[in-house]
Short mmCIF file of the N, C-alpha and C atoms (twelve columns), coordinates in Angstrom:
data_MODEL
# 
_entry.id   MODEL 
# 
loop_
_atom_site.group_PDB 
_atom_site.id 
_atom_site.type_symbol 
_atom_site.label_atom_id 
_atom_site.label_alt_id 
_atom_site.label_comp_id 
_atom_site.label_asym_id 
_atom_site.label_seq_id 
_atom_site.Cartn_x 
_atom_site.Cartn_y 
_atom_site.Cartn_z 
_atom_site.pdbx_PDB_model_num 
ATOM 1   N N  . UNK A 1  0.771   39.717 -4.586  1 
ATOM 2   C CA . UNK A 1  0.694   41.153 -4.630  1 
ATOM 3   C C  . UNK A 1  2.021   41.808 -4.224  1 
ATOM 4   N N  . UNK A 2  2.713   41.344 -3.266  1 
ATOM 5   C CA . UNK A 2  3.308   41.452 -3.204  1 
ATOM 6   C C  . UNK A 2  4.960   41.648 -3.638  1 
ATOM 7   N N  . UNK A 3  4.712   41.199 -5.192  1 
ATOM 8   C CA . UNK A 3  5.800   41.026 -5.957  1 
ATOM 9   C C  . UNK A 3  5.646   42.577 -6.853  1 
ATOM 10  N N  . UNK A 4  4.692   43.391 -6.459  1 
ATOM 11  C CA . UNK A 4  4.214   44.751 -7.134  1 
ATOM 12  C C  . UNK A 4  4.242   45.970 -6.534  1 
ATOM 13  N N  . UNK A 5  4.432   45.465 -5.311  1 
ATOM 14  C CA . UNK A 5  4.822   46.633 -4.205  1 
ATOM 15  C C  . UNK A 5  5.382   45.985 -3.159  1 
ATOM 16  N N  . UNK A 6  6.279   46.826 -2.507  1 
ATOM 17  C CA . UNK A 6  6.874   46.199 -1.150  1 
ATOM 18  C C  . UNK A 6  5.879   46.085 -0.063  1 
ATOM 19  N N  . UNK A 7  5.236   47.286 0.096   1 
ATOM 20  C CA . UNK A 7  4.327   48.007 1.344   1 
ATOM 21  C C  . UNK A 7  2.993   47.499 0.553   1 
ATOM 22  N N  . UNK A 8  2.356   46.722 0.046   1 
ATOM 23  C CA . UNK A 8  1.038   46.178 -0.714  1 
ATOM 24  C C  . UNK A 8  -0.037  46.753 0.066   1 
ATOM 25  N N  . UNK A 9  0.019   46.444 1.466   1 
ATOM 26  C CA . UNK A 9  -0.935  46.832 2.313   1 
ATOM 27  C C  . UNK A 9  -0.940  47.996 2.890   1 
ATOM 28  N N  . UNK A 10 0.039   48.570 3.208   1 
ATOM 29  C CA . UNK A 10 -0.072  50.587 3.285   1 
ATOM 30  C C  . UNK A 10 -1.010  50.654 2.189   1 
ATOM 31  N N  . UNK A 11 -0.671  50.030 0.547   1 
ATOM 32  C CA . UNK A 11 -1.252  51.236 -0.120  1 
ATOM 33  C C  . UNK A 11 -2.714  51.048 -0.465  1 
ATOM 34  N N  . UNK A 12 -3.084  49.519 0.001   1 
ATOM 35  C CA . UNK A 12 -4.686  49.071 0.225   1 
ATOM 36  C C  . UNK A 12 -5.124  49.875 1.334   1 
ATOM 37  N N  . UNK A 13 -4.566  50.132 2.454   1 
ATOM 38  C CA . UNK A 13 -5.137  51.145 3.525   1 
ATOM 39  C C  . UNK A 13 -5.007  52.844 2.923   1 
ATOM 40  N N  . UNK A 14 -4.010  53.029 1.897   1 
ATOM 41  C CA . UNK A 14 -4.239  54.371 1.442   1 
ATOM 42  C C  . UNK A 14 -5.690  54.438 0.489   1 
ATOM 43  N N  . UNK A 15 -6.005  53.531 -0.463  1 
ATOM 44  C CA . UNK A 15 -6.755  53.403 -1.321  1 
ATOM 45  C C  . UNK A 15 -8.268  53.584 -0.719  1 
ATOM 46  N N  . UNK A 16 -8.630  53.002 0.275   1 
ATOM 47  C CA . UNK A 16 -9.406  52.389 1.620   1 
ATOM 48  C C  . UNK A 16 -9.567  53.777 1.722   1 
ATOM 49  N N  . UNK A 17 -8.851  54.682 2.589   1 
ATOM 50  C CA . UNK A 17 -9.577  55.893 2.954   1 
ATOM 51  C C  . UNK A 17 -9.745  56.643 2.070   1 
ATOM 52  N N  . UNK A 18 -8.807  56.497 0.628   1 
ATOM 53  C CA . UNK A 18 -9.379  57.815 -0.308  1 
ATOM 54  C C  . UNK A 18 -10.669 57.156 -0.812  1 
ATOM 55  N N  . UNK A 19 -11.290 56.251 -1.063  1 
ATOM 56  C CA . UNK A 19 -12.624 55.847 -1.069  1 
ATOM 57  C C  . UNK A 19 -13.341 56.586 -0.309  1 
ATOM 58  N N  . UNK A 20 -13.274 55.743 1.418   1 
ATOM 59  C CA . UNK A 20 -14.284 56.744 1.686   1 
ATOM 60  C C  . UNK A 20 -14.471 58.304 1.847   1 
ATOM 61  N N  . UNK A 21 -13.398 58.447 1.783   1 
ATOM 62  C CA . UNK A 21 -13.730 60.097 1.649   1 
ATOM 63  C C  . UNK A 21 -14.329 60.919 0.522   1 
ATOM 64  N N  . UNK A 22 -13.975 60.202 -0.410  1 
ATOM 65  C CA . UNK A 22 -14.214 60.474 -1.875  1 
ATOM 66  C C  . UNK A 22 -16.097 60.272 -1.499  1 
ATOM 67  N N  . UNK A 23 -16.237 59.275 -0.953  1 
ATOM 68  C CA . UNK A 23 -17.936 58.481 -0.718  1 
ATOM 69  C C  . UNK A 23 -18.526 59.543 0.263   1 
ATOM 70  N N  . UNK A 24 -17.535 60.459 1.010   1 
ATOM 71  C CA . UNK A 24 -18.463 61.386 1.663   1 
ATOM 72  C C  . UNK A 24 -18.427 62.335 1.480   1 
ATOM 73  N N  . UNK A 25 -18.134 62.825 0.141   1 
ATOM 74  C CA . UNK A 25 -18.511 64.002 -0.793  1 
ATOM 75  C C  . UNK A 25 -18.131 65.303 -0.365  1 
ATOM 76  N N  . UNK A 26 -17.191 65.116 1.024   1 
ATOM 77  C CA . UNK A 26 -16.986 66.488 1.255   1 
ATOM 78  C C  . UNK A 26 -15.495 66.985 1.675   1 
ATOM 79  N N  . UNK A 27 -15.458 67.872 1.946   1 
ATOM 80  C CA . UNK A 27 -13.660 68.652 0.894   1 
ATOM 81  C C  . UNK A 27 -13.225 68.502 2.425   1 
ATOM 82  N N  . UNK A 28 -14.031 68.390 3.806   1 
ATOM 83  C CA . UNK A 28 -13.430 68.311 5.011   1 
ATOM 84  C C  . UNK A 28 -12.824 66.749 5.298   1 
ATOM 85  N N  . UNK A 29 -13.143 65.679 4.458   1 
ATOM 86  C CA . UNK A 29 -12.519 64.470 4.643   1 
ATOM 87  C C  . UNK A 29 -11.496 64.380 3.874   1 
ATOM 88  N N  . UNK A 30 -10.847 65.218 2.722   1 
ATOM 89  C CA . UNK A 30 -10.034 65.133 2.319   1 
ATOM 90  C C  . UNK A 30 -8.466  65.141 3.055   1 
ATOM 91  N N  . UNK A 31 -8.338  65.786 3.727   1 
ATOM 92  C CA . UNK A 31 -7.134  65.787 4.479   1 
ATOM 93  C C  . UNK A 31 -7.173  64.237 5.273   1 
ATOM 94  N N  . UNK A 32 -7.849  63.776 5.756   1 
ATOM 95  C CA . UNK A 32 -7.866  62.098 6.808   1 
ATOM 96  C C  . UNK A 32 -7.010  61.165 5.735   1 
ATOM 97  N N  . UNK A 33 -6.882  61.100 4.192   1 
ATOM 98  C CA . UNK A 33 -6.064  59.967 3.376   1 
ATOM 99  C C  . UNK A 33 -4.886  60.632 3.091   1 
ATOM 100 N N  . UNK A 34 -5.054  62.347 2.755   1 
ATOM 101 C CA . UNK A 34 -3.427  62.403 2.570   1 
ATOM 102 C C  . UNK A 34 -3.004  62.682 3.930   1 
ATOM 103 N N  . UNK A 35 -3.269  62.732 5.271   1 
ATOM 104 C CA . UNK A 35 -2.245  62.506 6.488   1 
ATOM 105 C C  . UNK A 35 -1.821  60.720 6.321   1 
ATOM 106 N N  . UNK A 36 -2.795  59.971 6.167   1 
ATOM 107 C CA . UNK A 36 -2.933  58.260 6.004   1 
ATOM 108 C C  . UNK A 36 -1.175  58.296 5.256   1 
ATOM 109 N N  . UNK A 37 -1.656  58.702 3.897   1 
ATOM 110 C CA . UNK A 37 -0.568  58.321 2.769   1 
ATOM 111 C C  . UNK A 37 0.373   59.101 3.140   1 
ATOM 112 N N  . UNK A 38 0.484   60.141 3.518   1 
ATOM 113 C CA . UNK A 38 1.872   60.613 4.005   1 
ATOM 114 C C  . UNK A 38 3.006   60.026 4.735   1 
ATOM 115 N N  . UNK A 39 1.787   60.060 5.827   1 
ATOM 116 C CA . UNK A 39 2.559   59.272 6.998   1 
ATOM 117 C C  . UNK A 39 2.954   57.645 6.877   1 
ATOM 118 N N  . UNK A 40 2.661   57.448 5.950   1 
ATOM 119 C CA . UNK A 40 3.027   55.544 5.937   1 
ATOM 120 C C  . UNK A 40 4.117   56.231 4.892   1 
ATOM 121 N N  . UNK A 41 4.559   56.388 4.200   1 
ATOM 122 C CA . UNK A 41 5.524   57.366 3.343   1 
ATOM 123 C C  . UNK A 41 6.296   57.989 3.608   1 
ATOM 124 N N  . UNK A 42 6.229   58.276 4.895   1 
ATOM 125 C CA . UNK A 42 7.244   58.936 5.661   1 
ATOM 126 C C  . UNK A 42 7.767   58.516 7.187   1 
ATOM 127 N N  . UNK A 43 6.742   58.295 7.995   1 
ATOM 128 C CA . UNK A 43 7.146   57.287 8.963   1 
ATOM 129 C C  . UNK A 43 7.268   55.989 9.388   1 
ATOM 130 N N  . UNK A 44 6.589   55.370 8.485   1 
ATOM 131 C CA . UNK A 44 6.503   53.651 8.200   1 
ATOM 132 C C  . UNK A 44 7.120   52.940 7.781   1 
ATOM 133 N N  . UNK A 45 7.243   53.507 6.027   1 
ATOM 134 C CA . UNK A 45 8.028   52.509 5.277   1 
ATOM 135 C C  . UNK A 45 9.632   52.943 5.424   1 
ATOM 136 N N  . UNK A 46 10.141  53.916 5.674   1 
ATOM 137 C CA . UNK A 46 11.413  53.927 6.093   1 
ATOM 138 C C  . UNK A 46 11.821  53.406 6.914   1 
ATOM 139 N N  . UNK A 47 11.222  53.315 8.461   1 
ATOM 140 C CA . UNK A 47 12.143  52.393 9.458   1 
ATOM 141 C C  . UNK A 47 11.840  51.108 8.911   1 
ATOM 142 N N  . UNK A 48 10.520  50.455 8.576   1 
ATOM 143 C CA . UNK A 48 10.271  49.279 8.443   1 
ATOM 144 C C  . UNK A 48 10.933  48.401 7.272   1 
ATOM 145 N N  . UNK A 49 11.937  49.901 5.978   1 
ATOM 146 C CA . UNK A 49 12.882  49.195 5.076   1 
ATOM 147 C C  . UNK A 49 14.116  48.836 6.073   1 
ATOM 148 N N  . UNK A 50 14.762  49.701 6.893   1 
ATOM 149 C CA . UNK A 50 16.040  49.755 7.530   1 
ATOM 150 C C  . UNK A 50 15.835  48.465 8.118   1 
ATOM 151 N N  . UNK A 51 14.684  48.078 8.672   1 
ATOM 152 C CA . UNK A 51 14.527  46.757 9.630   1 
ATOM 153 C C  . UNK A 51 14.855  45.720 9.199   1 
ATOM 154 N N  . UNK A 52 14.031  45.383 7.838   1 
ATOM 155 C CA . UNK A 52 14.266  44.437 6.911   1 
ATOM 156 C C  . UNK A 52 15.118  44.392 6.068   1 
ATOM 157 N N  . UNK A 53 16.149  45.293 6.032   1 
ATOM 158 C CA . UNK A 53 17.224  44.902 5.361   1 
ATOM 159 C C  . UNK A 53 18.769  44.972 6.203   1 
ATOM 160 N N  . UNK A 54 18.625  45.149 7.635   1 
ATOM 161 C CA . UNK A 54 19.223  44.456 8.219   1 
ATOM 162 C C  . UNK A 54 19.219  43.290 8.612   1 
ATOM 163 N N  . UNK A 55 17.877  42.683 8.668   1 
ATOM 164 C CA . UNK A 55 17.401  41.845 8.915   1 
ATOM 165 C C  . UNK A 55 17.721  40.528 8.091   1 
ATOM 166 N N  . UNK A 56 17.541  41.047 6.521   1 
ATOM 167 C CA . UNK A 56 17.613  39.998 5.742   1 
ATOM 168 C C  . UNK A 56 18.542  40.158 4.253   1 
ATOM 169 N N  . UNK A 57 19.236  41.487 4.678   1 
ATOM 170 C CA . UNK A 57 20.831  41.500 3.944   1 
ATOM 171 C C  . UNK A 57 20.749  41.345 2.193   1 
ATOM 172 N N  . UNK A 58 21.169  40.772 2.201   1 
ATOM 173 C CA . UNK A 58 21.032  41.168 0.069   1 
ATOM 174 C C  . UNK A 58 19.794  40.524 -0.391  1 
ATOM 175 N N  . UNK A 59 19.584  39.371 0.264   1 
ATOM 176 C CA . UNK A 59 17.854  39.387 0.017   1 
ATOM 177 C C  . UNK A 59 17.129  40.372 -0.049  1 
ATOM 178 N N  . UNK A 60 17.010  41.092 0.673   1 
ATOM 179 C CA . UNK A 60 16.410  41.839 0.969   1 
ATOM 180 C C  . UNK A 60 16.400  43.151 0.016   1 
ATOM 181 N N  . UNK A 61 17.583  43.443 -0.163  1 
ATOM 182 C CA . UNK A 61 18.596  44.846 -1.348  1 
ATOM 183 C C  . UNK A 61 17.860  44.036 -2.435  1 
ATOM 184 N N  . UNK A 62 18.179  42.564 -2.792  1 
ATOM 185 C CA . UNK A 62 17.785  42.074 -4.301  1 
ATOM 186 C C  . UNK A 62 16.232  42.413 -4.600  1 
ATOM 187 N N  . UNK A 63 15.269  42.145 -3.682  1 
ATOM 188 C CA . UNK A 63 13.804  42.271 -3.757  1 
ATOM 189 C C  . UNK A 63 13.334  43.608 -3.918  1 
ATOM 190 N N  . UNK A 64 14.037  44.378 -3.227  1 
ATOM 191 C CA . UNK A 64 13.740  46.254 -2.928  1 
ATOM 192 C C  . UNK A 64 14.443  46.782 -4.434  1 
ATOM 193 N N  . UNK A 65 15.511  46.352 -4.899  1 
ATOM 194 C CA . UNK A 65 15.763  46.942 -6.367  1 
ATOM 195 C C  . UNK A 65 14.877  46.401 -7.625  1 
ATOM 196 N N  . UNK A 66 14.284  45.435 -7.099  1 
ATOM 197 C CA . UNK A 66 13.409  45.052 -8.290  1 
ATOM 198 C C  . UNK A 66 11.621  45.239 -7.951  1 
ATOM 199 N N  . UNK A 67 11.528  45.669 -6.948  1 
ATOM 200 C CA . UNK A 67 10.318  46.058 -6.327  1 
ATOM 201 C C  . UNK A 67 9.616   47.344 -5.936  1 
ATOM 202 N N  . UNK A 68 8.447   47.582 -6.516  1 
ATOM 203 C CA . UNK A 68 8.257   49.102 -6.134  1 
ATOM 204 C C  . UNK A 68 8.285   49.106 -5.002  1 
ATOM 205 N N  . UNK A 69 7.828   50.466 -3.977  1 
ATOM 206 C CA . UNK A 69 7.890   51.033 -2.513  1 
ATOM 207 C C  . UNK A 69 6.810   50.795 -2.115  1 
ATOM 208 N N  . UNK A 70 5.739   51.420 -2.958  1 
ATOM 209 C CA . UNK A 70 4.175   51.852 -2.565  1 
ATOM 210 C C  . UNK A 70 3.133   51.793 -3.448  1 
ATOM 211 N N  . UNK A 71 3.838   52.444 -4.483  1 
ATOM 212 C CA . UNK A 71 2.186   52.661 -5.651  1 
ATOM 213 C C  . UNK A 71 3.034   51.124 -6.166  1 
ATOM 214 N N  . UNK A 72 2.120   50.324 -6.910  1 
ATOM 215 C CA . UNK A 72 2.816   48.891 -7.697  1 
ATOM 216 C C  . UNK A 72 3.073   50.105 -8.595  1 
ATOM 217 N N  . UNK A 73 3.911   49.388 -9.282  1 
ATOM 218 C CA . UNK A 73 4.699   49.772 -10.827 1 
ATOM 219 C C  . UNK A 73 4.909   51.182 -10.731 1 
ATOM 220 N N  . UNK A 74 5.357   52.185 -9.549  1 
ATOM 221 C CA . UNK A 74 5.144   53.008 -9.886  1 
ATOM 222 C C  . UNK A 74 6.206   53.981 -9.245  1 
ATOM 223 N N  . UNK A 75 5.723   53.908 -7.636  1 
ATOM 224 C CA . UNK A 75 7.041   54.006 -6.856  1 
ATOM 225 C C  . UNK A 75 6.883   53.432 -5.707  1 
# 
């Protein structure tokens, strides 16, 4: 899965709550997946790229230019 997204599992935990919210039919659970997806989008996967690509140097650059961020195939 991993060869389809960098963050595979952010976006199984984004997917995860827009389910259930979607499953509890009401417009007040809507905000709980887009704070989820935001915030892994904005505070997560940025330090956690800087980490790993100090970490592991053009490996790392080579995998991230040929790899989506978050959505597979998408961004």
């Amino acid at each position: 899965m991993f060869h389809y997204s960098m963050h595979i599992n952010y976006f199984g935990d984004s997917v995860l709550f827009n389910g259930w919210a979607i499953l509890t039919a009401s417009i007040f659970a809507l905000p709980i997946p887009i704070f989820v997806t935001v915030s892994f989008v904005v505070f997560h996967i940025p330090p956690l790229d800087a980490y790993l690509a100090q970490r592991y140097g053009d490996d790392f650059k080579t995998y991230a230019d040929k790899t989506a961020k978050f959505v597979p195939l998408v961004y």
